[in-house]
PDB file of C-alpha atoms in Angstrom:
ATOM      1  CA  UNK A1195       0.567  16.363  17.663  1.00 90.00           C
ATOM      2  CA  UNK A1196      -0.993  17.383  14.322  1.00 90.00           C
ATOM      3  CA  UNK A1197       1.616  19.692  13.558  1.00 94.00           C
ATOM      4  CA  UNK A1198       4.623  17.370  14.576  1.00 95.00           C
ATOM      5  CA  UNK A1199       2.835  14.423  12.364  1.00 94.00           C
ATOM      6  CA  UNK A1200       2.787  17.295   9.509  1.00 95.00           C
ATOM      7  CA  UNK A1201       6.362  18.319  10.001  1.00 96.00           C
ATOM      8  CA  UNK A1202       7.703  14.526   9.880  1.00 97.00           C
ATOM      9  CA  UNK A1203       5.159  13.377   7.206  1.00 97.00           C
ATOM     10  CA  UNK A1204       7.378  16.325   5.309  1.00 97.00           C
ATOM     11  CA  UNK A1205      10.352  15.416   6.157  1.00 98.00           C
ATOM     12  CA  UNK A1206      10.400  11.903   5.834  1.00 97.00           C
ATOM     13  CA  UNK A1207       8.797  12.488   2.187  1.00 98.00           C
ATOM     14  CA  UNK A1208      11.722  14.501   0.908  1.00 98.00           C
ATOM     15  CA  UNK A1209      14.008  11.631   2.036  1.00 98.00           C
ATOM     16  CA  UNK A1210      12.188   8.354   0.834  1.00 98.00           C
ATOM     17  CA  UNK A1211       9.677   9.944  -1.596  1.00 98.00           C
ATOM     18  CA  UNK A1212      10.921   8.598  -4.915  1.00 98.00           C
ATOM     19  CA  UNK A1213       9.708  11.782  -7.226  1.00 97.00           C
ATOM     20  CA  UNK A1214      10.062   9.651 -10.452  1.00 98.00           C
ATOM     21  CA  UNK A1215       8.645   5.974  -8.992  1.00 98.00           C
ATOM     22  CA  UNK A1216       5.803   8.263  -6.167  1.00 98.00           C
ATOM     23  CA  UNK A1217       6.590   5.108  -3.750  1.00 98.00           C
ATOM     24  CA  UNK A1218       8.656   5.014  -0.489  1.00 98.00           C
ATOM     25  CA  UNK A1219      12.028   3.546  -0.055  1.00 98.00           C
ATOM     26  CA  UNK A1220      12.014   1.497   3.192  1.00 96.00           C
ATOM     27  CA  UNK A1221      15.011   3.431   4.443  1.00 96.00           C
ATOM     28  CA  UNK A1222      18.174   4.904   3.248  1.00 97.00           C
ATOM     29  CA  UNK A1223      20.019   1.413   2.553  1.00 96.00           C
ATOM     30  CA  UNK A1224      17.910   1.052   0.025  1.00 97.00           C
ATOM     31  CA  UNK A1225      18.480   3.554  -2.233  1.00 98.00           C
ATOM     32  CA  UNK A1226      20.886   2.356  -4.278  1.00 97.00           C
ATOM     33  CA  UNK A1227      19.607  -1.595  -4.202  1.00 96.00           C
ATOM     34  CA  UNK A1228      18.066  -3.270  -7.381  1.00 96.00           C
ATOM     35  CA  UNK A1229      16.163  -6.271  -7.679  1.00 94.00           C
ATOM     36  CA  UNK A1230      17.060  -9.203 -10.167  1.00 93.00           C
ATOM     37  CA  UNK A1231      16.277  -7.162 -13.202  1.00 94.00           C
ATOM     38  CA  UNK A1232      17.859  -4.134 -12.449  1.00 96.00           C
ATOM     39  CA  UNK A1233      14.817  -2.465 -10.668  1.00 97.00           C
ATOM     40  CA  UNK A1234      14.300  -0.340  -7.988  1.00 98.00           C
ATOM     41  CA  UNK A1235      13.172  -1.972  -4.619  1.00 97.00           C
ATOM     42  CA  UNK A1236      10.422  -0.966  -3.023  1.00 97.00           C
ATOM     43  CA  UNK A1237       8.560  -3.383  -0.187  1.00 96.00           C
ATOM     44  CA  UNK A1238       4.762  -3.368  -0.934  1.00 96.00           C
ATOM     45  CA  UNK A1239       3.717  -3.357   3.136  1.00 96.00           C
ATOM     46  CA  UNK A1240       6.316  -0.649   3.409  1.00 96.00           C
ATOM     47  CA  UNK A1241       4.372   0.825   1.287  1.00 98.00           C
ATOM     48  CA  UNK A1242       1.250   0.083   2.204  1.00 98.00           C
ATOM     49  CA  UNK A1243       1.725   1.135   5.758  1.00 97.00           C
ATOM     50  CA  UNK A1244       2.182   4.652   3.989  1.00 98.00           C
ATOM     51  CA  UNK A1245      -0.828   4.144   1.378  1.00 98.00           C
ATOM     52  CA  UNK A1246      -3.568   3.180   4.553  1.00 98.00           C
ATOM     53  CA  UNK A1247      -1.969   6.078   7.046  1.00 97.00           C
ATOM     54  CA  UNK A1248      -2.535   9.248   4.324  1.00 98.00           C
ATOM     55  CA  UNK A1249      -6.059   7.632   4.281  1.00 98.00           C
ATOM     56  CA  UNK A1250      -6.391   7.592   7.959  1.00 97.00           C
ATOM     57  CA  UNK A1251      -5.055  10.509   8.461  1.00 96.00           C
ATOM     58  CA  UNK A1252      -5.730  12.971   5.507  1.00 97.00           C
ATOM     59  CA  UNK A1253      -9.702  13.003   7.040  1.00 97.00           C
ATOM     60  CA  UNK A1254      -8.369  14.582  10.858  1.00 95.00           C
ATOM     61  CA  UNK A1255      -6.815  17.186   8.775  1.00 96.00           C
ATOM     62  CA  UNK A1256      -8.908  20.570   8.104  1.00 95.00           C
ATOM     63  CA  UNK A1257     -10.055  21.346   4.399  1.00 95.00           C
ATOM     64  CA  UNK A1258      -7.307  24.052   4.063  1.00 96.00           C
ATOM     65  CA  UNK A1259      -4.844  22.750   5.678  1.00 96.00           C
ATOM     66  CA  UNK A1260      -0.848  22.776   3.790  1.00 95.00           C
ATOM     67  CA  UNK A1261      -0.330  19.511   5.460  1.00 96.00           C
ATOM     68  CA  UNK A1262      -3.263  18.081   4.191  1.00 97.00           C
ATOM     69  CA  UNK A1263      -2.750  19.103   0.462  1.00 97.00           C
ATOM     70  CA  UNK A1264       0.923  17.453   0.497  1.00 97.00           C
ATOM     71  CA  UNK A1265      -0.708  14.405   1.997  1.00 98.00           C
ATOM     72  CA  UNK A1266      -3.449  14.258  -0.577  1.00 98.00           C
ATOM     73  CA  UNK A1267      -1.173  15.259  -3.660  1.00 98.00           C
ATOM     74  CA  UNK A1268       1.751  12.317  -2.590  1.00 98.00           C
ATOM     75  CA  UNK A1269      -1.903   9.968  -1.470  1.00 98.00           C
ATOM     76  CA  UNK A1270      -3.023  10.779  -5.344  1.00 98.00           C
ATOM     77  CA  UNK A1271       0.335  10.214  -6.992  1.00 98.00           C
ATOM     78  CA  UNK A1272       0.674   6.691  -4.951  1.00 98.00           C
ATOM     79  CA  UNK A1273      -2.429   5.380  -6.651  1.00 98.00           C
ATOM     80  CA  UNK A1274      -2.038   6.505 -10.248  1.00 98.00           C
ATOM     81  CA  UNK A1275       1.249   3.989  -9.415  1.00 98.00           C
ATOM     82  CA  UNK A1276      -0.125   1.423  -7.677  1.00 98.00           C
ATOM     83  CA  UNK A1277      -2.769   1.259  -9.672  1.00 98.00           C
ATOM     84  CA  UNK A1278      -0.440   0.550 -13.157  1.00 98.00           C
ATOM     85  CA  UNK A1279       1.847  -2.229 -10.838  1.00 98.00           C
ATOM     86  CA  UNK A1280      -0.974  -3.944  -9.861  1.00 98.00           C
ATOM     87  CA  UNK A1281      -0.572  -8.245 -11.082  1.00 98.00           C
ATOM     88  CA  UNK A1282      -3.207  -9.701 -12.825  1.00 97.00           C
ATOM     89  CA  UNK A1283      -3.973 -11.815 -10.379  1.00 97.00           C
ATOM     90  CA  UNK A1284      -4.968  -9.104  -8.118  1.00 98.00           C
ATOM     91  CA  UNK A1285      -2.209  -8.761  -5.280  1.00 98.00           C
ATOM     92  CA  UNK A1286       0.896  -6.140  -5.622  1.00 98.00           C
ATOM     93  CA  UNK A1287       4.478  -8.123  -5.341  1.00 97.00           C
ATOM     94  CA  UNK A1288       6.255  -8.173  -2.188  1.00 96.00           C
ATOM     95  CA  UNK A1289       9.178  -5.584  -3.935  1.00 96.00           C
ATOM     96  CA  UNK A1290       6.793  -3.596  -5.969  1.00 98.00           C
ATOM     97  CA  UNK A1291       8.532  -2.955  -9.132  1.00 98.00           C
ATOM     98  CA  UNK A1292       9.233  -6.360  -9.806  1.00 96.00           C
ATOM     99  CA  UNK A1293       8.476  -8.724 -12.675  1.00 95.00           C
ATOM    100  CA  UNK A1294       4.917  -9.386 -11.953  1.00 93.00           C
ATOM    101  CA  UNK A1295       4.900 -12.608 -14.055  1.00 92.00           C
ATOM    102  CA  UNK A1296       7.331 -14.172 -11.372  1.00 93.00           C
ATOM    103  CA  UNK A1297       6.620 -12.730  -8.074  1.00 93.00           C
ATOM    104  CA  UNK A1298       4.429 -13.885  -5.588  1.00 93.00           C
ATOM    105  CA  UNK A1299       1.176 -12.656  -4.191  1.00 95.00           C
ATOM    106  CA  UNK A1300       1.783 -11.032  -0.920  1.00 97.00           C
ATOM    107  CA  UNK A1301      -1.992 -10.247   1.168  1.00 98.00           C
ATOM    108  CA  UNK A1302      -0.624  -7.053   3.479  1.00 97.00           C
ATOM    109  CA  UNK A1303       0.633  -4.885   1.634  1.00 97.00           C
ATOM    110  CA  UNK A1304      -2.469  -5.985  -1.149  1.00 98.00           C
ATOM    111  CA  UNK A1305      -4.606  -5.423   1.978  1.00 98.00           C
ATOM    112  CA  UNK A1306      -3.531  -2.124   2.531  1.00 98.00           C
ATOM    113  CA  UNK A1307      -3.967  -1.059  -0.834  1.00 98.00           C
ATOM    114  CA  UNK A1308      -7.267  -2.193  -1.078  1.00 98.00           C
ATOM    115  CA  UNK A1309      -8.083  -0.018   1.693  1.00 98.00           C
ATOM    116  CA  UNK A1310      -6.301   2.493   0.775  1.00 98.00           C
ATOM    117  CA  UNK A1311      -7.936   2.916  -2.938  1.00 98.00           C
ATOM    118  CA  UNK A1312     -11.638   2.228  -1.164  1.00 98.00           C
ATOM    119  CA  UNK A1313     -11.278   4.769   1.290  1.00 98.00           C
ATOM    120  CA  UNK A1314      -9.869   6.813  -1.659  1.00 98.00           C
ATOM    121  CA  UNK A1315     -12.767   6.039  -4.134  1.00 98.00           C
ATOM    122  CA  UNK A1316     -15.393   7.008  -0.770  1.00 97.00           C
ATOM    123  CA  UNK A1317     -14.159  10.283   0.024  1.00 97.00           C
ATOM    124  CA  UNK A1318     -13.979  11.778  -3.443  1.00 97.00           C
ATOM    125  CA  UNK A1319     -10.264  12.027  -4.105  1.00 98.00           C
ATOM    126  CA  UNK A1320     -10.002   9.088  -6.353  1.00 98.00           C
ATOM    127  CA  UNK A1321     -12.774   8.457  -8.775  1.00 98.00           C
ATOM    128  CA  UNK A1322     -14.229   5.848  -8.984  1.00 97.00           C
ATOM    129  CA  UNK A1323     -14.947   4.927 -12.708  1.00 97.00           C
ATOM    130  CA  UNK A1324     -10.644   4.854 -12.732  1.00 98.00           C
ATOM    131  CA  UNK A1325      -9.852   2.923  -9.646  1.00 98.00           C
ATOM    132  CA  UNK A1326     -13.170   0.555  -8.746  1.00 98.00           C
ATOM    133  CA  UNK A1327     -11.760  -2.072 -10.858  1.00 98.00           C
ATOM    134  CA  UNK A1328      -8.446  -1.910  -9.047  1.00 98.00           C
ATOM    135  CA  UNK A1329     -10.227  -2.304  -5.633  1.00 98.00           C
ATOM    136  CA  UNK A1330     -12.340  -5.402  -6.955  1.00 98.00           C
ATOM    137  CA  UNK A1331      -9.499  -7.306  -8.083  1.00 98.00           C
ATOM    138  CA  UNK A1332      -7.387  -6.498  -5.011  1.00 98.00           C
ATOM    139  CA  UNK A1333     -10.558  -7.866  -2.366  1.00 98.00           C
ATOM    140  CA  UNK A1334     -10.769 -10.983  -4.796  1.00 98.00           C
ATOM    141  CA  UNK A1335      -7.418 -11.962  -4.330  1.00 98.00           C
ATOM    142  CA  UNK A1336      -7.220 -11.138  -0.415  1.00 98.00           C
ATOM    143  CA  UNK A1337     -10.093 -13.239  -0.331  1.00 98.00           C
ATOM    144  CA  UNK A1338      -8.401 -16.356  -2.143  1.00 98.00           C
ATOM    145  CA  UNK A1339      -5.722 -15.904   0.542  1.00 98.00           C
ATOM    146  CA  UNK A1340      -8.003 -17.175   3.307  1.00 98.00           C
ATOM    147  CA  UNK A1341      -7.674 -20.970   3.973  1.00 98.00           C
ATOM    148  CA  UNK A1342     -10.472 -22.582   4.845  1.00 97.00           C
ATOM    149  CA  UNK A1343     -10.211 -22.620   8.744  1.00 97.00           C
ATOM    150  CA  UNK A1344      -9.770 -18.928   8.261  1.00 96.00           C
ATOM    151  CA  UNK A1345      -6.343 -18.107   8.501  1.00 97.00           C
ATOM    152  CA  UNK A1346      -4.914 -14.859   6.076  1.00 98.00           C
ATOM    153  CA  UNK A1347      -2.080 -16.692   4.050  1.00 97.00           C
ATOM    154  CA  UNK A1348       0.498 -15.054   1.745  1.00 97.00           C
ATOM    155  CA  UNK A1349       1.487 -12.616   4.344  1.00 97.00           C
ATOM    156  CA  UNK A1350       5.191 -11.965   4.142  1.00 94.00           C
ATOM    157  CA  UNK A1351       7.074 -12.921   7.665  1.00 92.00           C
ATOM    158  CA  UNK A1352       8.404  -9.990  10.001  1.00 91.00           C
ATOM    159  CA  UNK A1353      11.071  -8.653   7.779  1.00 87.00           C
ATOM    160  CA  UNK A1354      12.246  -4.851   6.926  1.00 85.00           C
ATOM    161  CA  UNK A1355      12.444  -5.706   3.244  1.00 85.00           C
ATOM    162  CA  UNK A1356      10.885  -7.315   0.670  1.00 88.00           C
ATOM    163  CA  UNK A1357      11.038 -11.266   0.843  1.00 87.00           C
ATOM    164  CA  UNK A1358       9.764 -14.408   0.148  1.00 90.00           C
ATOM    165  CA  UNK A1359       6.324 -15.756   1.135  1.00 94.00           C
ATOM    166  CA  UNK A1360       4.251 -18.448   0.565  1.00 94.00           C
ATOM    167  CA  UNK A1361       0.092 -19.671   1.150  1.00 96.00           C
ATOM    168  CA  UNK A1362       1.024 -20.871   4.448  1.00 96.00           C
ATOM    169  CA  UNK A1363       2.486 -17.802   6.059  1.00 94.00           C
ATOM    170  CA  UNK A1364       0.438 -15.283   7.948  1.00 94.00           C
ATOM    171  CA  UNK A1365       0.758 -12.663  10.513  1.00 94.00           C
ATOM    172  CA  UNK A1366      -1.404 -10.512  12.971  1.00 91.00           C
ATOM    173  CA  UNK A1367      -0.625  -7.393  10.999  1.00 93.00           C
ATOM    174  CA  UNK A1368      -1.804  -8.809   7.588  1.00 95.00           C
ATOM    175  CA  UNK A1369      -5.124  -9.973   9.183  1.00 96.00           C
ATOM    176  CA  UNK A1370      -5.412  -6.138  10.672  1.00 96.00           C
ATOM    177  CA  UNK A1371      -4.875  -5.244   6.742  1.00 97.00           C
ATOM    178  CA  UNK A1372      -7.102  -7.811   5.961  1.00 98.00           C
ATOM    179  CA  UNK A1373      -9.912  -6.090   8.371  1.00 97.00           C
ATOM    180  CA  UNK A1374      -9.317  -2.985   7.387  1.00 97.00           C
ATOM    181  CA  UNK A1375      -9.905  -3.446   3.169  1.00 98.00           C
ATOM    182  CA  UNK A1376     -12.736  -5.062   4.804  1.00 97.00           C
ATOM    183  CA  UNK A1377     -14.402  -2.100   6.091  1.00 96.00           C
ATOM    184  CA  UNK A1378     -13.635   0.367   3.449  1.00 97.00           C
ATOM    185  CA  UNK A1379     -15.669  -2.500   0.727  1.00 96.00           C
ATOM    186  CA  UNK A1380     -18.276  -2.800   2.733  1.00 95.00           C
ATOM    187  CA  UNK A1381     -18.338   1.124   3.195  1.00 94.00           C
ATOM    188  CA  UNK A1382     -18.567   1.608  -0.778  1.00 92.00           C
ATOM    189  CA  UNK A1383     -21.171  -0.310  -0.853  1.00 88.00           C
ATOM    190  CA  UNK A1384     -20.212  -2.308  -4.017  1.00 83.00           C
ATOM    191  CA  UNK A1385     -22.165  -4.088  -5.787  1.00 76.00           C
TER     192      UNK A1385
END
């Protein structure tokens, strides 16, 4: 199983890696698509999906391991990225590259990242004087996303591309992304 994860982790890198952006097109169609401005489109769950799996996955792998360096390398490269494209306001847009000023917040693919970027900052790849701040804004804004009977808003609807979203909107999958920044903060321990 390990080396048939490896083999299609490779594969499907070559094909949606972006080697200029380091983020993940959702699938062939959208190679060639551009937001409103002219940008690039990448979905942020899409994306985070990716971000979360290297982190789950990169610690099964052995030290040495070829599979594990290519994970780890594309795993570093999707921070240094993420990190710059993060909003002020803490979330990541639901298409990634675009204008931050008008997009809205979107909580899974934010709560992926945040997990992603903990988990990073805990096992030593990312460090953490660079990319705490980044995980601190990310698990303030998830946590403005919970109303106040508990539901996870501003996660975007079942969709295979970026869309709209709004407060009210939530979905099983963003509260597992929700759960999951959870346990990487409370696993670095920040104070």
């Amino acid at each position: 199983y390990a080396e048939y994860a490896k083999k299609e982790f490779a594969a499907t890198t070559e094909f949606l890696f972006d080697a200029d952006e380091h983020l993940y097109y959702r699938d062939s169609r959208f190679f060639e698509r551009r937001g409103p401005a002219g940008e690039k489109m990448f979905w942020s769950r899409g994306n985070g999906w990716v971000f979360a799996g290297l982190a789950r996955m990169i610690p099964h792998l052995p030290p040495q391991d070829a599979g594990r360096a290519q994970m780890e390398r594309v795993f570093k490269q999707m921070a240094v990225k993420l990190k710059a494209i993060q909003k002020a306001d803490g979330y990541w847009s639901p298409s990634l590259l675009s204008d931050p000023n008008k997009s809205l917040p979107e909580s899974s693919g934010t709560g992926f990242f945040v997990y992603g970027f903990a988990w990073g900052i805990k096992s030593g790849l990312l460090k953490r004087g660079e990319y705490e701040s980044t995980v601190r804004k990310g698990w303030v804004a998830l946590t403005r996303a919970v109303h106040e009977d508990g539901k996870l808003g501003y996660v975007q609807p079942i969709s295979d591309r970026p869309d709209k979203v709004s407060f009210e909107h939530t979905q099983l999958y963003g509260v597992g992304a929700f759960l999951l920044a959870a346990t990487a903060i409370i696993d670095l321990d920040l104070k």
